[in-house]
Structure formats: structure tokens, C-alpha cells
Short mmCIF file of C-alpha atoms in Angstrom, two decimals:
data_model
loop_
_atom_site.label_atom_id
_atom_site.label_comp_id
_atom_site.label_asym_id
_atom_site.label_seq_id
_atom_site.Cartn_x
_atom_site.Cartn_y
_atom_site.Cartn_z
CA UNK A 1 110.17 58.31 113.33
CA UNK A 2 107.57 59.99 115.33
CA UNK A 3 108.51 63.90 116.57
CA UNK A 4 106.80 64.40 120.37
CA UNK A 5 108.37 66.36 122.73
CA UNK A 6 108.33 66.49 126.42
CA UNK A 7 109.53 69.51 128.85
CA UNK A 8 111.03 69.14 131.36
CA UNK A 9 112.21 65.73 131.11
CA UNK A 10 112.55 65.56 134.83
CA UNK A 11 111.15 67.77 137.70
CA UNK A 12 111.21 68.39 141.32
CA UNK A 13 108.86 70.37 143.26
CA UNK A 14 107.13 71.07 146.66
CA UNK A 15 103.80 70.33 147.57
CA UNK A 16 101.27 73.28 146.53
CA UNK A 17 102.91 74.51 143.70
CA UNK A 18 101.30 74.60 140.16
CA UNK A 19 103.19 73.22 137.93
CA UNK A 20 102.54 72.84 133.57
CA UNK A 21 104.16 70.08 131.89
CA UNK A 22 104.65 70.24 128.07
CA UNK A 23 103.67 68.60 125.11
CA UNK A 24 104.10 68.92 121.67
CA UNK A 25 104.09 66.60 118.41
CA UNK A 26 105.05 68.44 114.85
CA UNK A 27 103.46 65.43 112.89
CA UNK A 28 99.95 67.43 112.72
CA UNK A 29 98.52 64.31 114.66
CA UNK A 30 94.80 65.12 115.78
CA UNK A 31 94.89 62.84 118.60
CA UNK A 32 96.59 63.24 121.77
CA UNK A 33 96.34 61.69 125.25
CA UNK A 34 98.01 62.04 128.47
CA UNK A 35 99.10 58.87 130.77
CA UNK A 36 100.57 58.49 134.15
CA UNK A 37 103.19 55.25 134.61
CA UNK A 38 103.81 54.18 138.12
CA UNK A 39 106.94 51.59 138.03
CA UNK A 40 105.73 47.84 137.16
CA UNK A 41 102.28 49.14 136.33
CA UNK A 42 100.01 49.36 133.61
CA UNK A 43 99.49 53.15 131.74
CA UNK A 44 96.46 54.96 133.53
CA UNK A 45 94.83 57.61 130.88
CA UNK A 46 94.50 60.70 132.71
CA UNK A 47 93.04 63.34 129.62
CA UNK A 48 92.65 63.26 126.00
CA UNK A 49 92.05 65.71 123.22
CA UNK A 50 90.51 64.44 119.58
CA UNK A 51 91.52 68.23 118.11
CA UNK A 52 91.50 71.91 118.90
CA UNK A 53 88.81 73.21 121.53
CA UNK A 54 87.98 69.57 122.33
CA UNK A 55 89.37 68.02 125.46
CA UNK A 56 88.04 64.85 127.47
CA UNK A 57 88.87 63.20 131.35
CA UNK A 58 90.06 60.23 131.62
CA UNK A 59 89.96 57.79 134.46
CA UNK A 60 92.56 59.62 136.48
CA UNK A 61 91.64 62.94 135.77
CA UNK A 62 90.00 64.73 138.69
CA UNK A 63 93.32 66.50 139.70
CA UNK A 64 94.47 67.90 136.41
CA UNK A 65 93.25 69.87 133.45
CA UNK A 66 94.37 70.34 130.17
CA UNK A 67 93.96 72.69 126.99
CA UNK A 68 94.20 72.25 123.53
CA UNK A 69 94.64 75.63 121.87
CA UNK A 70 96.76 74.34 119.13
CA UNK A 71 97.05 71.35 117.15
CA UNK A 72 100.66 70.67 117.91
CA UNK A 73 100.34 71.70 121.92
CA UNK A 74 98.73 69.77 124.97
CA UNK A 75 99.82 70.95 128.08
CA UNK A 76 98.79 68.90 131.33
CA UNK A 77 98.14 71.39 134.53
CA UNK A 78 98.25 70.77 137.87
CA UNK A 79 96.87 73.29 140.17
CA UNK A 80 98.14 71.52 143.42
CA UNK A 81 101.12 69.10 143.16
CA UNK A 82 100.44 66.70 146.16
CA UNK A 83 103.34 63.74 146.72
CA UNK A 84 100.40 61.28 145.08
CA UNK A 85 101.43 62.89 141.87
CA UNK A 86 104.66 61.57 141.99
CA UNK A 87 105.14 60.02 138.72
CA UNK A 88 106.03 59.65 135.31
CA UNK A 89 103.97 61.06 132.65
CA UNK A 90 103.79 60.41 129.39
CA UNK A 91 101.94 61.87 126.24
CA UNK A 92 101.11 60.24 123.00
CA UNK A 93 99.81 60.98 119.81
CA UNK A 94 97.81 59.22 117.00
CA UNK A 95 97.83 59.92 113.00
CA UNK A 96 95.48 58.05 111.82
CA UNK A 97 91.80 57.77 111.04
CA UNK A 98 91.62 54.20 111.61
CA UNK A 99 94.62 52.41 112.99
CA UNK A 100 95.14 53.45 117.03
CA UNK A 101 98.91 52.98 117.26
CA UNK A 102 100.51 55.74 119.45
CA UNK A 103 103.63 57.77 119.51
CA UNK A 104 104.74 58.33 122.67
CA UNK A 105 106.79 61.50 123.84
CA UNK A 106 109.77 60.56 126.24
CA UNK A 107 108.00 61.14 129.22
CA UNK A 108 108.09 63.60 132.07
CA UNK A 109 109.25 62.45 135.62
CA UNK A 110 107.83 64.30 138.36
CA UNK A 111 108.48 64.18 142.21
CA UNK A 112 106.55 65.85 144.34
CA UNK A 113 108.10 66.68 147.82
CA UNK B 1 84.35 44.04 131.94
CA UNK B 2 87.30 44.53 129.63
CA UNK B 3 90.62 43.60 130.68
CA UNK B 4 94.11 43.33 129.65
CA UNK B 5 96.56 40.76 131.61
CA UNK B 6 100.18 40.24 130.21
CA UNK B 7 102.02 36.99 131.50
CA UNK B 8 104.75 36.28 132.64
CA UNK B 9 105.33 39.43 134.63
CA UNK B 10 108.89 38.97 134.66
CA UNK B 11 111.47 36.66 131.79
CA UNK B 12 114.80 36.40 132.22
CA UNK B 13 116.28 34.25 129.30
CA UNK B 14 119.65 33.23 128.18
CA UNK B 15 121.10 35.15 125.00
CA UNK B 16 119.50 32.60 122.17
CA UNK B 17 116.82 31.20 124.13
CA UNK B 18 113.71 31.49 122.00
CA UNK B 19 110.45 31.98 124.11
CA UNK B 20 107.16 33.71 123.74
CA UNK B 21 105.11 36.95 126.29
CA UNK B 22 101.49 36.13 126.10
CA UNK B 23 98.54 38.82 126.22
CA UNK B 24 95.17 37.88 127.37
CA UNK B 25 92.15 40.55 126.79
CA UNK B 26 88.51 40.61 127.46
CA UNK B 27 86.92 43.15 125.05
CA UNK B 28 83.80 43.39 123.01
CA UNK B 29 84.30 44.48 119.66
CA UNK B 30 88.37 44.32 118.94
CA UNK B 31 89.56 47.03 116.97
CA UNK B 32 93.31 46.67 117.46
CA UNK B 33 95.73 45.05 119.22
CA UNK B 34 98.97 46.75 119.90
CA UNK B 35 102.49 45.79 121.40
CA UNK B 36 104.67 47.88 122.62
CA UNK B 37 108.26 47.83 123.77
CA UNK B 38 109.67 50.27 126.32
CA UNK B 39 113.31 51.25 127.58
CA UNK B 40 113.74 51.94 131.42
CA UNK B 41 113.20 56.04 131.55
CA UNK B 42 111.92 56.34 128.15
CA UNK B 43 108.17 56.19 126.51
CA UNK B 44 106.58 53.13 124.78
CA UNK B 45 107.91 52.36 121.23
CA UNK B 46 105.40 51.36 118.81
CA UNK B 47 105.95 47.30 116.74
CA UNK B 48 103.29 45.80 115.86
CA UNK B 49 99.14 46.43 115.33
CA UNK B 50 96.99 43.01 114.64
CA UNK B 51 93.46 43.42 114.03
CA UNK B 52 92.00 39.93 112.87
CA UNK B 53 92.35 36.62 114.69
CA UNK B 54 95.12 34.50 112.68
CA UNK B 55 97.03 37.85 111.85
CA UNK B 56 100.34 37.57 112.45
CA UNK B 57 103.41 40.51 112.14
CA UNK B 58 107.23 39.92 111.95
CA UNK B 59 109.86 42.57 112.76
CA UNK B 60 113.36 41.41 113.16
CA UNK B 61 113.36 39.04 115.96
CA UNK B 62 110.01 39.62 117.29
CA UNK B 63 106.87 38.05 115.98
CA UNK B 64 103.21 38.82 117.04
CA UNK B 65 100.06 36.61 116.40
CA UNK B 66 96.43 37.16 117.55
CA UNK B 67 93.58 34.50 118.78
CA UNK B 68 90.24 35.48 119.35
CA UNK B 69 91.60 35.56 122.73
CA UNK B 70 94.98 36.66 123.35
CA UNK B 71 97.88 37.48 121.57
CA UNK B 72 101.35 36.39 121.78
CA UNK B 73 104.58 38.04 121.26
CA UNK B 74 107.42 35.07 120.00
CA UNK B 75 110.89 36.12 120.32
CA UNK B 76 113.16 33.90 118.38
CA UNK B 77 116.87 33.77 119.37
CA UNK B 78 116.87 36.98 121.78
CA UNK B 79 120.07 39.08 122.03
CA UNK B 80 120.66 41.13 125.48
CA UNK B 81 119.56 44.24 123.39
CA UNK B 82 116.34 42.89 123.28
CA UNK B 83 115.96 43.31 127.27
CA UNK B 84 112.86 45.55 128.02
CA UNK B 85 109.55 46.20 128.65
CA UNK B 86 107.03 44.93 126.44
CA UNK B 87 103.63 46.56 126.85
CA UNK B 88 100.55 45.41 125.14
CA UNK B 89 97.31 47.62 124.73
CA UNK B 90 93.68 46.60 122.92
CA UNK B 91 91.35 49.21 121.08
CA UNK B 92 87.94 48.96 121.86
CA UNK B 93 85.24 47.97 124.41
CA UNK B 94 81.77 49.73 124.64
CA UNK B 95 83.73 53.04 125.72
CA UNK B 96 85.81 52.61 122.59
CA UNK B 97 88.78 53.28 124.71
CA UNK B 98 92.55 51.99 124.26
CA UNK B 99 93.67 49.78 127.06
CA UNK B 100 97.22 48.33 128.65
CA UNK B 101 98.42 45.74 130.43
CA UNK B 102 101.27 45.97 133.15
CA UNK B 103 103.73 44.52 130.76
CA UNK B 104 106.29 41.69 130.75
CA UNK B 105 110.00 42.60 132.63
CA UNK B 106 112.14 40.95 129.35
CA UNK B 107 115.97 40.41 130.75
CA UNK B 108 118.34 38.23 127.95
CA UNK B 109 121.51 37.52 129.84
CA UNK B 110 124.50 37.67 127.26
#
């Protein structure tokens, strides 16, 4: 079973504030990636990280950053929480070299008010 | 332009009523295909990868095959703990990116 971790499960906060959501895996799992669910709808990749120091957008990413100081850790950011961002967020990881399955953390659910 | 589109959106089924999800895809060079199942509030769970057309993967009630095409997901004799999400997701494209599809609503009424 695949260990990923997710704080704070679920969150509610005013517009404008910065706000850090958690993620961390203790498999030693090089890749990690960030989502955003909307109910009914399909997984949106908002950043991704292929090891330390290295961090990429994805298609949803202009609002967000993340780091990736530590093989275990990938924290999503966001400077400005706007009620857009109300969502659910979810973070993944991937072991292996060639095979893409992910492990996915339990998710983060965020309302912006 | 690749694509992922799951059908039916939504299946509601009687407790023993076998049926299959399908997954269509559009995407140069396949590397994986993935399904996924996922509990209201929670993340995905991982099943099944498929990687060549004719592959096919069993777990418990739940088996996956692959086309050049699509792939389907057959669930054989469904119990109401099978009710869920199931997502699927390709690997690949020219951006070499992973892809999902809005998933199929599953609902097995006891």
C-alpha cells in the first residue's frame, strides 16, 4: 500500500490569504504531481516535479507554485486564494522508471470564501 | 489532438448485473493505459496498467482489456461495494504527458 499524505484534509479560508497545502510520500518516489478535481470532472494537472530542484507547470498552473526541496515533500502555494480555487486537490506519486501508475494522497478540499 | 472520453457517464446496475465502462483515447505513441477507481472524498486507487493491444488484467471482479482504440473495464457480477468512480488515464502523446477522462458514476443497487 502506497504511504502519501495530505494536510489539511479539509480547509476553509477567505479570499487573499496565502495558503500552503502539504504533501508528502515516504516511498522515496521521484515523481510527484499535483491535480485539481472539480466534482464530475476529469483531473486537471496543475505542477509536477521529476526530483529535487526540478519543478514543472502544468496546464493549470499560472496561480500556484511549488518547491521541491526534498524528495519526500511537495508543497503546492497559493499566494492569493480567489473563490475559483475552490476545489479538491490531490497529489500523486510515481515509483517507477517505466510503468506510470500513480499513488494518490487523499486529497485536500479547499473552499475559498 | 489527444483525448480521453469515458462512457457511460453514469451506471446504475442491479447487485449481479454484469456490464462493462468503456474508455476511448486518441494518442500517438501509447505508453500505458491506466484505470482507476475512486471513493466519494477520497483520491484515485490504482487497478490495473495495460500497455499492448489484446492485454488484458483481472482483479477480483473487475477485468480490463485494451484495443488499439479503447479500453474496457468488464465488471462481472457487481456487489453494491463495487459502487464508485472509475477513472481512466493514458500515458503518452507528443508531450509525453498522463491524461484522464471524467470517469464513469458506477451505482450497484443491493
Amino acid at each position: 500500500e502506497a504511504d502519501i499524505y495530505q494536510t489539511p484534509r479539509y480547509l476553509v479560508i477567505g479570499t487573499g490569504k496565502k495558503i500552503t497545502l502539504e504533501c508528502s510520500q515516504t516511498m522515496g518516489h521521484d515523481k510527484m504531481y499535483w491535480y485539481q478535481q472539480d466534482p464530475g470532472m476529469e483531473l486537471h494537472l496543475i505542477h509536477y516535479s521529476y526530483g529535487v530542484n526540478s519543478t514543472e507547470k502544468g496546464d493549470l498552473s499560472s496561480e500556484s507554485t511549488v518547491s521541491r526541496i526534498r524528495t519526500e515533500h511537495f508543497p503546492l502555494t497559493l499566494e492569493s486564494a480567489r473563490p475559483s480555487h475552490t476545489s479538491q486537490y490531490l497529489c500523486a506519486s510515481i515509483g517507477g522508471l517505466i510503468s506510470y501508475e500513480q499513488y494518490f494522497g487523499p486529497g485536500t478540499r479547499l473552499t475559498v470564501t | 489532438e489527444d483525448q480521453v472520453t469515458q462512457s457511460p457517464e453514469a451506471l446504475r446496475l442491479q447487485e449481479g448485473e454484469s456490464s462493462s465502462l468503456n474508455c476511448s483515447y486518441t494518442v500517438s505513441g501509447l505508453r500505458g493505459l491506466f484505470w482507476y477507481r475512486q471513493d466519494p472524498g477520497k483520491g484515485p486507487e490504482f487497478l490495473f496498467t495495460l500497455y499492448s493491444a489484446g492485454e488484458e488484467k483481472e482483479k477480483e471482479r473487475l477485468k480490463a482489456t485494451l484495443t488499439k482504440k479503447e479500453s474496457f473495464l468488464h465488471i462481472t457480477a457487481p456487489k453494491p461495494e463495487d459502487s464508485a468512480t472509475y477513472l481512466c488515464a493514458v500515458h503518452g502523446g507528443r508531450d509525453d504527458k498522463i491524461i484522464f477522462g471524467k470517469g464513469t458514476r458506477l451505482h450497484i443497487l443491493p
